[in-house]
GROMACS .gro file of N, CA and C in nm:
model
  456
    1UNK      N    1   9.054  -4.529  -0.906
    1UNK     CA    2   8.962  -4.615  -0.850
    1UNK      C    3   8.866  -4.563  -0.896
    2UNK      N    4   8.815  -4.674  -1.020
    2UNK     CA    5   8.692  -4.654  -1.094
    2UNK      C    6   8.581  -4.747  -0.955
    3UNK      N    7   8.465  -4.661  -1.000
    3UNK     CA    8   8.305  -4.724  -0.909
    3UNK      C    9   8.278  -4.833  -0.962
    4UNK      N   10   8.309  -4.937  -1.121
    4UNK     CA   11   8.274  -4.931  -1.185
    4UNK      C   12   8.343  -5.064  -1.107
    5UNK      N   13   8.434  -5.105  -1.085
    5UNK     CA   14   8.533  -5.223  -0.990
    5UNK      C   15   8.439  -5.303  -0.844
    6UNK      N   16   8.376  -5.160  -0.804
    6UNK     CA   17   8.268  -5.221  -0.733
    6UNK      C   18   8.216  -5.311  -0.754
    7UNK      N   19   8.072  -5.291  -0.884
    7UNK     CA   20   8.028  -5.374  -0.936
    7UNK      C   21   8.053  -5.514  -0.884
    8UNK      N   22   8.108  -5.623  -0.896
    8UNK     CA   23   8.195  -5.720  -0.908
    8UNK      C   24   8.138  -5.770  -0.801
    9UNK      N   25   8.166  -5.753  -0.665
    9UNK     CA   26   8.195  -5.705  -0.526
    9UNK      C   27   8.062  -5.691  -0.471
   10UNK      N   28   7.961  -5.595  -0.532
   10UNK     CA   29   7.854  -5.574  -0.488
   10UNK      C   30   7.705  -5.705  -0.540
   11UNK      N   31   7.771  -5.755  -0.671
   11UNK     CA   32   7.618  -5.866  -0.737
   11UNK      C   33   7.691  -5.969  -0.634
   12UNK      N   34   7.808  -5.957  -0.629
   12UNK     CA   35   7.861  -6.155  -0.529
   12UNK      C   36   7.862  -6.146  -0.450
   13UNK      N   37   7.811  -5.990  -0.331
   13UNK     CA   38   7.773  -6.000  -0.206
   13UNK      C   39   7.645  -6.100  -0.222
   14UNK      N   40   7.540  -5.990  -0.350
   14UNK     CA   41   7.381  -6.007  -0.326
   14UNK      C   42   7.364  -6.179  -0.345
   15UNK      N   43   7.474  -6.223  -0.387
   15UNK     CA   44   7.450  -6.372  -0.471
   15UNK      C   45   7.446  -6.451  -0.364
   16UNK      N   46   7.562  -6.429  -0.339
   16UNK     CA   47   7.621  -6.526  -0.170
   16UNK      C   48   7.533  -6.551   0.002
   17UNK      N   49   7.539  -6.341   0.012
   17UNK     CA   50   7.383  -6.359   0.091
   17UNK      C   51   7.279  -6.410   0.060
   18UNK      N   52   7.197  -6.397  -0.021
   18UNK     CA   53   7.120  -6.515  -0.070
   18UNK      C   54   7.133  -6.627  -0.027
   19UNK      N   55   7.224  -6.714  -0.115
   19UNK     CA   56   7.237  -6.817  -0.092
   19UNK      C   57   7.253  -6.904   0.012
   20UNK      N   58   7.324  -6.827   0.164
   20UNK     CA   59   7.383  -6.906   0.233
   20UNK      C   60   7.311  -6.823   0.370
   21UNK      N   61   7.251  -6.773   0.366
   21UNK     CA   62   7.172  -6.635   0.466
   21UNK      C   63   7.050  -6.640   0.410
   22UNK      N   64   6.968  -6.695   0.308
   22UNK     CA   65   6.837  -6.704   0.288
   22UNK      C   66   6.810  -6.559   0.309
   23UNK      N   67   6.839  -6.444   0.251
   23UNK     CA   68   6.763  -6.252   0.260
   23UNK      C   69   6.851  -6.226   0.164
   24UNK      N   70   6.789  -6.139   0.119
   24UNK     CA   71   6.767  -6.035  -0.065
   24UNK      C   72   6.866  -5.932   0.017
   25UNK      N   73   6.921  -5.868   0.011
   25UNK     CA   74   7.036  -5.735   0.032
   25UNK      C   75   7.017  -5.660  -0.042
   26UNK      N   76   6.955  -5.573  -0.021
   26UNK     CA   77   6.933  -5.445  -0.071
   26UNK      C   78   7.067  -5.375  -0.123
   27UNK      N   79   7.081  -5.279  -0.211
   27UNK     CA   80   7.213  -5.205  -0.134
   27UNK      C   81   7.181  -5.016  -0.147
   28UNK      N   82   7.262  -5.029  -0.035
   28UNK     CA   83   7.266  -4.824  -0.010
   28UNK      C   84   7.347  -4.774  -0.088
   29UNK      N   85   7.367  -4.632  -0.059
   29UNK     CA   86   7.437  -4.529  -0.140
   29UNK      C   87   7.539  -4.569  -0.141
   30UNK      N   88   7.601  -4.532  -0.282
   30UNK     CA   89   7.799  -4.547  -0.265
   30UNK      C   90   7.784  -4.458  -0.245
   31UNK      N   91   7.955  -4.420  -0.201
   31UNK     CA   92   8.006  -4.334  -0.132
   31UNK      C   93   8.154  -4.331  -0.142
   32UNK      N   94   8.202  -4.252  -0.131
   32UNK     CA   95   8.421  -4.231  -0.084
   32UNK      C   96   8.347  -4.214   0.089
   33UNK      N   97   8.443  -4.277   0.171
   33UNK     CA   98   8.475  -4.167   0.271
   33UNK      C   99   8.575  -4.197   0.343
   34UNK      N  100   8.621  -4.185   0.436
   34UNK     CA  101   8.727  -4.240   0.491
   34UNK      C  102   8.664  -4.370   0.622
   35UNK      N  103   8.734  -4.456   0.543
   35UNK     CA  104   8.759  -4.584   0.651
   35UNK      C  105   8.779  -4.573   0.809
   36UNK      N  106   8.691  -4.570   0.860
   36UNK     CA  107   8.797  -4.536   1.000
   36UNK      C  108   8.742  -4.715   1.079
   37UNK      N  109   8.864  -4.769   1.160
   37UNK     CA  110   8.776  -4.907   1.234
   37UNK      C  111   8.715  -4.829   1.391
   38UNK      N  112   8.644  -4.880   1.387
   38UNK     CA  113   8.569  -4.834   1.539
   38UNK      C  114   8.511  -4.959   1.635
   39UNK      N  115   8.541  -5.036   1.710
   39UNK     CA  116   8.465  -5.083   1.857
   39UNK      C  117   8.348  -5.120   1.850
   40UNK      N  118   8.321  -5.211   1.895
   40UNK     CA  119   8.189  -5.352   1.832
   40UNK      C  120   8.173  -5.348   1.654
   41UNK      N  121   8.290  -5.387   1.619
   41UNK     CA  122   8.259  -5.402   1.465
   41UNK      C  123   8.371  -5.512   1.449
   42UNK      N  124   8.348  -5.585   1.321
   42UNK     CA  125   8.350  -5.713   1.319
   42UNK      C  126   8.447  -5.666   1.139
   43UNK      N  127   8.531  -5.685   1.184
   43UNK     CA  128   8.615  -5.615   1.059
   43UNK      C  129   8.665  -5.780   0.977
   44UNK      N  130   8.609  -5.806   0.845
   44UNK     CA  131   8.724  -5.892   0.762
   44UNK      C  132   8.832  -5.857   0.603
   45UNK      N  133   8.961  -5.881   0.642
   45UNK     CA  134   9.044  -5.792   0.507
   45UNK      C  135   9.110  -5.926   0.425
   46UNK      N  136   9.068  -5.868   0.304
   46UNK     CA  137   9.045  -5.944   0.227
   46UNK      C  138   9.144  -5.941   0.090
   47UNK      N  139   9.302  -5.933   0.113
   47UNK     CA  140   9.342  -5.857  -0.035
   47UNK      C  141   9.367  -5.875  -0.147
   48UNK      N  142   9.396  -5.810  -0.257
   48UNK     CA  143   9.361  -5.838  -0.425
   48UNK      C  144   9.610  -5.736  -0.432
   49UNK      N  145   9.551  -5.841  -0.497
   49UNK     CA  146   9.721  -5.851  -0.606
   49UNK      C  147   9.706  -5.942  -0.715
   50UNK      N  148   9.768  -5.874  -0.831
   50UNK     CA  149   9.749  -5.860  -0.960
   50UNK      C  150   9.738  -5.707  -1.046
   51UNK      N  151   9.654  -5.752  -1.134
   51UNK     CA  152   9.598  -5.580  -1.220
   51UNK      C  153   9.566  -5.529  -1.166
   52UNK      N  154   9.480  -5.565  -0.998
   52UNK     CA  155   9.419  -5.484  -0.913
   52UNK      C  156   9.461  -5.460  -0.743
   53UNK      N  157   9.568  -5.385  -0.695
   53UNK     CA  158   9.634  -5.449  -0.604
   53UNK      C  159   9.535  -5.333  -0.486
   54UNK      N  160   9.514  -5.396  -0.331
   54UNK     CA  161   9.510  -5.327  -0.200
   54UNK      C  162   9.367  -5.438  -0.126
   55UNK      N  163   9.287  -5.343  -0.092
   55UNK     CA  164   9.183  -5.421   0.048
   55UNK      C  165   9.065  -5.465   0.044
   56UNK      N  166   8.946  -5.548   0.020
   56UNK     CA  167   8.841  -5.582  -0.013
   56UNK      C  168   8.845  -5.559   0.196
   57UNK      N  169   8.724  -5.479   0.222
   57UNK     CA  170   8.738  -5.486   0.379
   57UNK      C  171   8.478  -5.485   0.396
   58UNK      N  172   8.536  -5.583   0.473
   58UNK     CA  173   8.408  -5.587   0.521
   58UNK      C  174   8.348  -5.548   0.657
   59UNK      N  175   8.235  -5.478   0.677
   59UNK     CA  176   8.283  -5.426   0.832
   59UNK      C  177   8.106  -5.500   0.820
   60UNK      N  178   8.113  -5.503   1.004
   60UNK     CA  179   7.946  -5.511   1.029
   60UNK      C  180   7.991  -5.494   1.181
   61UNK      N  181   7.877  -5.429   1.273
   61UNK     CA  182   7.892  -5.452   1.445
   61UNK      C  183   7.796  -5.624   1.395
   62UNK      N  184   7.896  -5.588   1.576
   62UNK     CA  185   7.895  -5.756   1.616
   62UNK      C  186   7.695  -5.758   1.590
   63UNK      N  187   7.648  -5.757   1.635
   63UNK     CA  188   7.581  -5.756   1.683
   63UNK      C  189   7.480  -5.836   1.504
   64UNK      N  190   7.495  -5.737   1.471
   64UNK     CA  191   7.459  -5.794   1.254
   64UNK      C  192   7.526  -5.905   1.265
   65UNK      N  193   7.675  -5.900   1.270
   65UNK     CA  194   7.747  -6.081   1.261
   65UNK      C  195   7.699  -6.157   1.298
   66UNK      N  196   7.646  -6.149   1.421
   66UNK     CA  197   7.584  -6.273   1.516
   66UNK      C  198   7.516  -6.316   1.463
   67UNK      N  199   7.363  -6.173   1.392
   67UNK     CA  200   7.222  -6.257   1.313
   67UNK      C  201   7.288  -6.319   1.218
   68UNK      N  202   7.405  -6.245   1.102
   68UNK     CA  203   7.424  -6.326   0.990
   68UNK      C  204   7.507  -6.460   1.004
   69UNK      N  205   7.523  -6.516   1.148
   69UNK     CA  206   7.589  -6.601   1.106
   69UNK      C  207   7.498  -6.715   1.183
   70UNK      N  208   7.427  -6.667   1.231
   70UNK     CA  209   7.306  -6.751   1.293
   70UNK      C  210   7.175  -6.775   1.173
   71UNK      N  211   7.192  -6.684   1.049
   71UNK     CA  212   7.095  -6.669   0.931
   71UNK      C  213   7.198  -6.785   0.861
   72UNK      N  214   7.306  -6.856   0.834
   72UNK     CA  215   7.449  -6.920   0.699
   72UNK      C  216   7.363  -7.069   0.832
   73UNK      N  217   7.327  -7.026   0.976
   73UNK     CA  218   7.357  -7.190   1.017
   73UNK      C  219   7.165  -7.242   1.051
   74UNK      N  220   7.168  -7.171   0.933
   74UNK     CA  221   7.018  -7.215   0.961
   74UNK      C  222   6.819  -7.156   1.074
   75UNK      N  223   6.927  -7.058   1.063
   75UNK     CA  224   6.850  -6.948   1.214
   75UNK      C  225   6.872  -7.025   1.333
   76UNK      N  226   6.971  -7.075   1.365
   76UNK     CA  227   6.997  -7.111   1.516
   76UNK      C  228   7.062  -7.053   1.595
   77UNK      N  229   7.033  -6.954   1.698
   77UNK     CA  230   7.023  -6.847   1.744
   77UNK      C  231   7.147  -6.855   1.815
   78UNK      N  232   7.291  -6.762   1.782
   78UNK     CA  233   7.408  -6.732   1.782
   78UNK      C  234   7.434  -6.648   1.888
   79UNK      N  235   7.455  -6.660   2.058
   79UNK     CA  236   7.496  -6.521   2.126
   79UNK      C  237   7.613  -6.458   2.099
   80UNK      N  238   7.712  -6.561   2.116
   80UNK     CA  239   7.826  -6.476   2.070
   80UNK      C  240   7.922  -6.517   2.070
   81UNK      N  241   8.034  -6.479   1.927
   81UNK     CA  242   8.158  -6.504   1.817
   81UNK      C  243   8.225  -6.542   1.886
   82UNK      N  244   8.186  -6.705   1.865
   82UNK     CA  245   8.295  -6.800   1.890
   82UNK      C  246   8.400  -6.847   1.735
   83UNK      N  247   8.512  -6.982   1.770
   83UNK     CA  248   8.552  -6.981   1.654
   83UNK      C  249   8.493  -7.000   1.522
   84UNK      N  250   8.416  -7.123   1.511
   84UNK     CA  251   8.293  -7.119   1.488
   84UNK      C  252   8.192  -6.992   1.338
   85UNK      N  253   8.184  -6.912   1.466
   85UNK     CA  254   8.096  -6.775   1.412
   85UNK      C  255   8.228  -6.679   1.286
   86UNK      N  256   8.367  -6.733   1.401
   86UNK     CA  257   8.442  -6.627   1.299
   86UNK      C  258   8.491  -6.682   1.145
   87UNK      N  259   8.477  -6.834   1.179
   87UNK     CA  260   8.474  -6.867   1.083
   87UNK      C  261   8.330  -6.851   0.968
   88UNK      N  262   8.286  -6.899   0.983
   88UNK     CA  263   8.147  -6.802   0.873
   88UNK      C  264   8.150  -6.731   0.823
   89UNK      N  265   8.168  -6.657   0.920
   89UNK     CA  266   8.158  -6.483   0.884
   89UNK      C  267   8.317  -6.435   0.753
   90UNK      N  268   8.434  -6.487   0.834
   90UNK     CA  269   8.537  -6.497   0.740
   90UNK      C  270   8.518  -6.594   0.620
   91UNK      N  271   8.488  -6.660   0.634
   91UNK     CA  272   8.424  -6.747   0.481
   91UNK      C  273   8.327  -6.678   0.411
   92UNK      N  274   8.194  -6.623   0.450
   92UNK     CA  275   8.081  -6.536   0.413
   92UNK      C  276   8.247  -6.391   0.304
   93UNK      N  277   8.338  -6.365   0.361
   93UNK     CA  278   8.395  -6.285   0.299
   93UNK      C  279   8.474  -6.343   0.152
   94UNK      N  280   8.491  -6.428   0.196
   94UNK     CA  281   8.566  -6.518   0.119
   94UNK      C  282   8.478  -6.567   0.029
   95UNK      N  283   8.407  -6.584   0.038
   95UNK     CA  284   8.341  -6.684  -0.077
   95UNK      C  285   8.223  -6.471  -0.159
   96UNK      N  286   8.257  -6.436  -0.121
   96UNK     CA  287   8.190  -6.270  -0.201
   96UNK      C  288   8.330  -6.267  -0.274
   97UNK      N  289   8.470  -6.252  -0.193
   97UNK     CA  290   8.587  -6.209  -0.293
   97UNK      C  291   8.623  -6.258  -0.383
   98UNK      N  292   8.615  -6.396  -0.343
   98UNK     CA  293   8.612  -6.503  -0.486
   98UNK      C  294   8.544  -6.506  -0.607
   99UNK      N  295   8.412  -6.480  -0.576
   99UNK     CA  296   8.349  -6.475  -0.659
   99UNK      C  297   8.332  -6.329  -0.764
  100UNK      N  298   8.346  -6.246  -0.651
  100UNK     CA  299   8.439  -6.136  -0.748
  100UNK      C  300   8.539  -6.158  -0.837
  101UNK      N  301   8.626  -6.179  -0.786
  101UNK     CA  302   8.734  -6.191  -0.874
  101UNK      C  303   8.733  -6.279  -0.986
  102UNK      N  304   8.622  -6.408  -0.999
  102UNK     CA  305   8.560  -6.455  -1.108
  102UNK      C  306   8.508  -6.337  -1.189
  103UNK      N  307   8.503  -6.228  -1.153
  103UNK     CA  308   8.362  -6.209  -1.219
  103UNK      C  309   8.468  -6.143  -1.307
  104UNK      N  310   8.531  -6.032  -1.207
  104UNK     CA  311   8.677  -5.935  -1.319
  104UNK      C  312   8.745  -6.049  -1.400
  105UNK      N  313   8.791  -6.153  -1.372
  105UNK     CA  314   8.826  -6.202  -1.463
  105UNK      C  315   8.792  -6.208  -1.600
  106UNK      N  316   8.663  -6.223  -1.585
  106UNK     CA  317   8.569  -6.255  -1.647
  106UNK      C  318   8.570  -6.116  -1.751
  107UNK      N  319   8.608  -6.045  -1.687
  107UNK     CA  320   8.589  -5.933  -1.737
  107UNK      C  321   8.736  -5.848  -1.796
  108UNK      N  322   8.822  -5.962  -1.791
  108UNK     CA  323   8.908  -5.902  -1.821
  108UNK      C  324   9.042  -5.854  -1.736
  109UNK      N  325   9.005  -5.831  -1.601
  109UNK     CA  326   9.073  -5.761  -1.479
  109UNK      C  327   9.099  -5.946  -1.394
  110UNK      N  328   9.280  -6.002  -1.406
  110UNK     CA  329   9.337  -6.079  -1.355
  110UNK      C  330   9.362  -5.974  -1.174
  111UNK      N  331   9.275  -6.102  -1.088
  111UNK     CA  332   9.360  -6.082  -0.944
  111UNK      C  333   9.351  -6.170  -0.874
  112UNK      N  334   9.453  -6.202  -0.808
  112UNK     CA  335   9.391  -6.247  -0.684
  112UNK      C  336   9.404  -6.229  -0.582
  113UNK      N  337   9.342  -6.331  -0.494
  113UNK     CA  338   9.274  -6.300  -0.323
  113UNK      C  339   9.373  -6.341  -0.234
  114UNK      N  340   9.402  -6.260  -0.094
  114UNK     CA  341   9.453  -6.352  -0.008
  114UNK      C  342   9.312  -6.359   0.080
  115UNK      N  343   9.374  -6.500   0.181
  115UNK     CA  344   9.314  -6.555   0.294
  115UNK      C  345   9.203  -6.435   0.414
  116UNK      N  346   9.126  -6.477   0.407
  116UNK     CA  347   9.053  -6.369   0.526
  116UNK      C  348   9.131  -6.325   0.612
  117UNK      N  349   9.134  -6.238   0.643
  117UNK     CA  350   9.209  -6.196   0.743
  117UNK      C  351   9.103  -6.119   0.878
  118UNK      N  352   9.033  -6.197   0.952
  118UNK     CA  353   8.958  -6.105   1.084
  118UNK      C  354   8.970  -6.041   1.183
  119UNK      N  355   8.945  -5.919   1.220
  119UNK     CA  356   8.937  -5.803   1.244
  119UNK      C  357   8.852  -5.813   1.377
  120UNK      N  358   8.958  -5.831   1.504
  120UNK     CA  359   8.778  -5.800   1.606
  120UNK      C  360   8.766  -5.675   1.684
  121UNK      N  361   8.848  -5.594   1.625
  121UNK     CA  362   8.862  -5.539   1.744
  121UNK      C  363   8.976  -5.352   1.672
  122UNK      N  364   8.940  -5.195   1.695
  122UNK     CA  365   9.030  -5.130   1.609
  122UNK      C  366   9.178  -5.132   1.633
  123UNK      N  367   9.196  -5.155   1.737
  123UNK     CA  368   9.304  -5.175   1.851
  123UNK      C  369   9.387  -5.287   1.805
  124UNK      N  370   9.370  -5.405   1.698
  124UNK     CA  371   9.354  -5.471   1.625
  124UNK      C  372   9.411  -5.455   1.526
  125UNK      N  373   9.325  -5.399   1.424
  125UNK     CA  374   9.343  -5.334   1.315
  125UNK      C  375   9.473  -5.338   1.234
  126UNK      N  376   9.560  -5.289   1.303
  126UNK     CA  377   9.623  -5.159   1.274
  126UNK      C  378   9.663  -5.091   1.114
  127UNK      N  379   9.542  -5.043   1.083
  127UNK     CA  380   9.455  -4.994   0.967
  127UNK      C  381   9.466  -4.879   0.991
  128UNK      N  382   9.567  -4.777   0.926
  128UNK     CA  383   9.506  -4.671   0.945
  128UNK      C  384   9.370  -4.608   0.836
  129UNK      N  385   9.395  -4.454   0.854
  129UNK     CA  386   9.239  -4.423   0.823
  129UNK      C  387   9.243  -4.401   0.666
  130UNK      N  388   9.136  -4.450   0.618
  130UNK     CA  389   9.194  -4.384   0.423
  130UNK      C  390   9.050  -4.377   0.366
  131UNK      N  391   9.096  -4.325   0.275
  131UNK     CA  392   8.934  -4.271   0.151
  131UNK      C  393   8.895  -4.412   0.120
  132UNK      N  394   8.788  -4.428   0.034
  132UNK     CA  395   8.746  -4.624  -0.004
  132UNK      C  396   8.612  -4.542  -0.028
  133UNK      N  397   8.630  -4.647  -0.155
  133UNK     CA  398   8.426  -4.685  -0.204
  133UNK      C  399   8.380  -4.714  -0.069
  134UNK      N  400   8.254  -4.718  -0.086
  134UNK     CA  401   8.194  -4.786   0.042
  134UNK      C  402   8.069  -4.822  -0.044
  135UNK      N  403   7.984  -4.968  -0.024
  135UNK     CA  404   7.814  -4.962  -0.053
  135UNK      C  405   7.734  -5.005   0.108
  136UNK      N  406   7.685  -5.009   0.170
  136UNK     CA  407   7.661  -5.081   0.248
  136UNK      C  408   7.541  -5.088   0.231
  137UNK      N  409   7.541  -5.258   0.272
  137UNK     CA  410   7.419  -5.352   0.226
  137UNK      C  411   7.359  -5.383   0.274
  138UNK      N  412   7.198  -5.353   0.243
  138UNK     CA  413   7.105  -5.324   0.406
  138UNK      C  414   7.047  -5.514   0.346
  139UNK      N  415   7.065  -5.617   0.514
  139UNK     CA  416   6.960  -5.682   0.532
  139UNK      C  417   6.824  -5.716   0.560
  140UNK      N  418   6.760  -5.728   0.567
  140UNK     CA  419   6.622  -5.722   0.624
  140UNK      C  420   6.644  -5.738   0.719
  141UNK      N  421   6.596  -5.712   0.840
  141UNK     CA  422   6.563  -5.788   0.998
  141UNK      C  423   6.734  -5.834   1.042
  142UNK      N  424   6.816  -5.810   0.968
  142UNK     CA  425   6.945  -5.869   1.023
  142UNK      C  426   7.063  -5.705   1.004
  143UNK      N  427   7.037  -5.585   0.904
  143UNK     CA  428   7.142  -5.506   0.976
  143UNK      C  429   7.216  -5.446   0.826
  144UNK      N  430   7.304  -5.401   0.894
  144UNK     CA  431   7.414  -5.372   0.718
  144UNK      C  432   7.503  -5.409   0.710
  145UNK      N  433   7.629  -5.438   0.616
  145UNK     CA  434   7.753  -5.508   0.600
  145UNK      C  435   7.763  -5.431   0.555
  146UNK      N  436   7.874  -5.336   0.523
  146UNK     CA  437   7.941  -5.219   0.437
  146UNK      C  438   8.057  -5.307   0.403
  147UNK      N  439   8.108  -5.237   0.256
  147UNK     CA  440   8.149  -5.330   0.156
  147UNK      C  441   8.254  -5.188   0.135
  148UNK      N  442   8.398  -5.198   0.164
  148UNK     CA  443   8.486  -5.099   0.183
  148UNK      C  444   8.577  -5.174   0.049
  149UNK      N  445   8.587  -5.043  -0.044
  149UNK     CA  446   8.676  -5.094  -0.143
  149UNK      C  447   8.845  -4.993  -0.179
  150UNK      N  448   8.932  -5.062  -0.099
  150UNK     CA  449   9.094  -4.974  -0.107
  150UNK      C  450   9.170  -5.052  -0.229
  151UNK      N  451   9.160  -5.013  -0.296
  151UNK     CA  452   9.219  -5.057  -0.444
  151UNK      C  453   9.219  -4.912  -0.561
  152UNK      N  454   9.337  -4.979  -0.571
  152UNK     CA  455   9.407  -4.878  -0.654
  152UNK      C  456   9.420  -4.933  -0.843
   0.00000   0.00000   0.00000
């Protein structure tokens, strides 16, 4: 995996989060780590096919997800992750991945994305721990959104 392939996802995430949640995220440290699903997190998995094969996984703590959804809904306080909240957080990851795939296309890399798959628990994920490029996006007053790229 080339580190530069994560840049479109990072740039797209910054743009989309600023547009829909009115927060300008900053970038944490790029690293390679074992992706392990933990409880009290919401995971959104988007598959990629074409010249890049694999998954993009967005992970955020349930409390952070509630704050992101609240920000997306204009500050309306969300206290539990209901169907509308799950739809909103899934659409956020879909928008980020869709914009990133367009950026990749403009760089000559053809990819397609799958619809987002929301996983609300480690057990439901059915996902084996594996190494991924990961970048946390820090959203002031909200928390962190981890972008994990598992692409060959």
